[in-house]
Amino acid sequence: MVSGTALQGVVVTDAEDFQEFLSSGTWTKPDRAKIVMVLTIGSGGGGGGGEGRASGTLRMGGGGGGAGGRSLHIYDAATLGSTETITINDGGAAGSAGSTGDGGNGGTGGNVTFGTTQTGFGGGGGVGGTGTNATGGGGAGSIGAGSTTSGGWPDNEAGQLNGTGGAGPDGGNDANGGSGEYGGGAGGAARSSAVGTSRTGGHSVWSGGGGGGGGGCDASNVQRAGAAGGASKAWGTGSGGAGGVAGANAGTAGAAGVDNYGGAGGGAGGGADGATGGAGGVGGVGGGGGGGGGGGDATGGAGGIGGKGLIRIYTFR
């Protein structure tokens, strides 16, 4: 996508200048700049907290947070100011652990902005463990944020459909997170069934991976592992942070994004009988979604915080 004045006739003579922003600040246009390429990735959504209930009852884990969306613009440097304000908002808050009750929903990831011309949108928070339903948050799209119920524009369909924009959420409590191309991967759902672990976070080719769904315990007190987070630089394969094994074991944090890619999703906490559920792993810097917390006796595990977004700026002279 080209913004501002058309670039015909611009001659690039020197190698690029590169700056990366992981927190808010000010970008100063380098001398003799001709072309400026700006990459933004929004912050990831927080994982939902696990449910806390008495032994002998179903205790659901929380859904994973959705990843932030990616935007890439190329500017004629003459159309930009001598300085531009950089805003990097935080990743979504962790869903609170359920205390003899449902887990809290994870927070939506914050947007990141380059001046007033470009935004990277945040991913949706995962739903807290409750009853038999704890879906993952929607991944953000290139032109819209995710939510707990849908992915961001340009593709905000229900989560069983993968999209090239924001991946949708899971659409139920037994589905992996949808994957995206430029949009962030959706969070994985917590699973009520006794037949296996919860669902993995969705991947993204260019942006961040969604958080894994939290492990739970069934009414027979069978403990289930948390699921892995989704990967960046991936579509149908790969994984982010590892899920916590069955029991009071935390999920692993997602790795930070490198080069032009987003961060990985955090792994989810394991479900625990006779103990507090495992905490969800933090999403990787570069918009990875936080992992869901595991269900537990009396108290569930807290969800993982969403990974902070970033802005990368390349200047050509």
GROMACS .gro file of C-alpha atoms in nm, residues 86-234:
model
  149
   86ILE     CA    1   0.473   0.685   1.807
   87THR     CA    2   0.211   0.530   2.037
   88ILE     CA    3   0.246   0.173   2.161
   89ASN     CA    4  -0.042   0.068   2.384
   90ASP     CA    5  -0.011  -0.231   2.615
   91GLY     CA    6  -0.118  -0.586   2.553
   92GLY     CA    7  -0.456  -0.695   2.684
   93ALA     CA    8  -0.487  -0.752   3.057
   94ALA     CA    9  -0.482  -1.104   3.193
   95GLY     CA   10  -0.822  -1.251   3.270
   96SER     CA   11  -0.864  -1.288   3.645
   97ALA     CA   12  -0.855  -1.630   3.805
   98GLY     CA   13  -1.196  -1.761   3.904
   99SER     CA   14  -1.238  -1.790   4.281
  100THR     CA   15  -1.521  -2.037   4.344
  101GLY     CA   16  -1.666  -1.900   4.025
  102ASP     CA   17  -1.607  -1.816   3.662
  103GLY     CA   18  -1.278  -1.686   3.527
  104GLY     CA   19  -1.258  -1.329   3.401
  105ASN     CA   20  -1.232  -1.236   3.035
  106GLY     CA   21  -0.896  -1.123   2.901
  107GLY     CA   22  -0.862  -0.761   2.791
  108THR     CA   23  -0.844  -0.643   2.430
  109GLY     CA   24  -0.494  -0.560   2.309
  110GLY     CA   25  -0.414  -0.193   2.256
  111ASN     CA   26  -0.361  -0.033   1.917
  112VAL     CA   27  -0.028   0.108   1.801
  113THR     CA   28  -0.010   0.420   1.584
  114PHE     CA   29   0.239   0.599   1.360
  115GLY     CA   30   0.141   0.965   1.363
  116THR     CA   31  -0.217   1.003   1.244
  117THR     CA   32  -0.181   0.797   0.928
  118GLN     CA   33  -0.135   0.434   1.028
  119THR     CA   34  -0.266   0.194   1.294
  120GLY     CA   35  -0.189  -0.161   1.399
  121PHE     CA   36  -0.499  -0.299   1.569
  122GLY     CA   37  -0.513  -0.506   1.888
  123GLY     CA   38  -0.637  -0.862   1.930
  124GLY     CA   39  -0.944  -0.968   2.126
  125GLY     CA   40  -0.931  -1.110   2.478
  126GLY     CA   41  -1.012  -1.473   2.553
  127VAL     CA   42  -1.332  -1.562   2.735
  128GLY     CA   43  -1.295  -1.670   3.098
  129GLY     CA   44  -1.373  -2.030   3.193
  130THR     CA   45  -1.745  -2.070   3.257
  131GLY     CA   46  -1.986  -2.361   3.232
  132THR     CA   47  -1.898  -2.545   2.911
  133ASN     CA   48  -1.807  -2.244   2.698
  134ALA     CA   49  -1.477  -2.055   2.681
  135THR     CA   50  -1.390  -1.940   2.331
  136GLY     CA   51  -1.067  -1.778   2.222
  137GLY     CA   52  -1.044  -1.411   2.131
  138GLY     CA   53  -1.050  -1.299   1.769
  139GLY     CA   54  -0.730  -1.200   1.592
  140ALA     CA   55  -0.706  -0.838   1.476
  141GLY     CA   56  -0.729  -0.751   1.109
  142SER     CA   57  -0.533  -0.497   0.909
  143ILE     CA   58  -0.818  -0.244   0.940
  144GLY     CA   59  -0.999  -0.345   1.259
  145ALA     CA   60  -0.946  -0.480   1.611
  146GLY     CA   61  -1.049  -0.824   1.730
  147SER     CA   62  -1.295  -0.886   2.013
  148THR     CA   63  -1.401  -1.174   2.234
  149THR     CA   64  -1.661  -1.270   1.973
  150SER     CA   65  -1.510  -1.194   1.632
  151GLY     CA   66  -1.196  -1.126   1.435
  152GLY     CA   67  -1.111  -0.780   1.305
  153TRP     CA   68  -1.183  -0.646   0.958
  154PRO     CA   69  -1.143  -0.709   0.670
  155ASP     CA   70  -1.248  -1.063   0.762
  156ASN     CA   71  -1.452  -1.088   1.082
  157GLU     CA   72  -1.641  -1.405   1.010
  158ALA     CA   73  -1.701  -1.663   1.281
  159GLY     CA   74  -1.392  -1.849   1.381
  160GLN     CA   75  -1.431  -2.175   1.193
  161LEU     CA   76  -1.336  -1.974   0.882
  162ASN     CA   77  -0.974  -1.880   0.832
  163GLY     CA   78  -0.920  -1.537   0.681
  164THR     CA   79  -0.654  -1.327   0.518
  165GLY     CA   80  -0.741  -1.037   0.747
  166GLY     CA   81  -0.821  -1.096   1.112
  167ALA     CA   82  -0.885  -1.457   1.197
  168GLY     CA   83  -1.220  -1.518   1.363
  169PRO     CA   84  -1.259  -1.656   1.714
  170ASP     CA   85  -1.334  -2.021   1.765
  171GLY     CA   86  -1.710  -2.017   1.746
  172GLY     CA   87  -1.742  -2.273   2.028
  173ASN     CA   88  -1.552  -2.458   2.296
  174ASP     CA   89  -1.397  -2.728   2.081
  175ALA     CA   90  -1.199  -2.557   1.803
  176ASN     CA   91  -0.846  -2.442   1.734
  177GLY     CA   92  -0.791  -2.073   1.675
  178GLY     CA   93  -0.835  -1.963   1.314
  179SER     CA   94  -0.523  -1.855   1.125
  180GLY     CA   95  -0.458  -1.531   0.937
  181GLU     CA   96  -0.221  -1.396   0.674
  182TYR     CA   97  -0.178  -1.031   0.777
  183GLY     CA   98  -0.430  -1.058   1.057
  184GLY     CA   99  -0.336  -1.211   1.391
  185GLY     CA  100  -0.413  -1.570   1.479
  186ALA     CA  101  -0.719  -1.627   1.698
  187GLY     CA  102  -0.698  -1.770   2.049
  188GLY     CA  103  -0.764  -2.139   2.105
  189ALA     CA  104  -1.077  -2.249   2.292
  190ALA     CA  105  -1.086  -2.423   2.626
  191ARG     CA  106  -1.237  -2.768   2.594
  192SER     CA  107  -1.511  -2.921   2.806
  193SER     CA  108  -1.478  -3.274   2.671
  194ALA     CA  109  -1.293  -3.539   2.869
  195VAL     CA  110  -1.130  -3.684   2.557
  196GLY     CA  111  -0.830  -3.456   2.523
  197THR     CA  112  -0.655  -3.128   2.573
  198SER     CA  113  -0.783  -2.783   2.489
  199ARG     CA  114  -0.728  -2.620   2.153
  200THR     CA  115  -0.421  -2.448   2.013
  201GLY     CA  116  -0.389  -2.083   1.917
  202GLY     CA  117  -0.412  -1.988   1.552
  203HIS     CA  118  -0.108  -1.904   1.340
  204SER     CA  119  -0.032  -1.604   1.121
  205VAL     CA  120   0.190  -1.581   0.817
  206TRP     CA  121   0.303  -1.225   0.898
  207SER     CA  122   0.153  -1.119   1.231
  208GLY     CA  123   0.134  -1.278   1.579
  209GLY     CA  124   0.002  -1.613   1.696
  210GLY     CA  125  -0.300  -1.658   1.922
  211GLY     CA  126  -0.280  -1.789   2.278
  212GLY     CA  127  -0.360  -2.149   2.364
  213GLY     CA  128  -0.681  -2.260   2.537
  214GLY     CA  129  -0.657  -2.340   2.908
  215GLY     CA  130  -0.671  -2.696   3.037
  216GLY     CA  131  -0.957  -2.800   3.262
  217CYS     CA  132  -1.077  -3.079   3.487
  218ASP     CA  133  -1.383  -3.290   3.424
  219ALA     CA  134  -1.639  -3.408   3.678
  220SER     CA  135  -1.434  -3.727   3.729
  221ASN     CA  136  -1.137  -3.508   3.829
  222VAL     CA  137  -0.933  -3.597   3.521
  223GLN     CA  138  -0.677  -3.319   3.470
  224ARG     CA  139  -0.609  -3.187   3.120
  225ALA     CA  140  -0.307  -3.008   2.981
  226GLY     CA  141  -0.315  -2.655   2.846
  227ALA     CA  142  -0.273  -2.606   2.472
  228ALA     CA  143   0.018  -2.446   2.286
  229GLY     CA  144   0.005  -2.095   2.149
  230GLY     CA  145   0.008  -2.023   1.778
  231ALA     CA  146   0.316  -1.932   1.576
  232SER     CA  147   0.410  -1.643   1.352
  233LYS     CA  148   0.568  -1.710   1.012
  234ALA     CA  149   0.335  -2.009   0.986
   0.00000   0.00000   0.00000
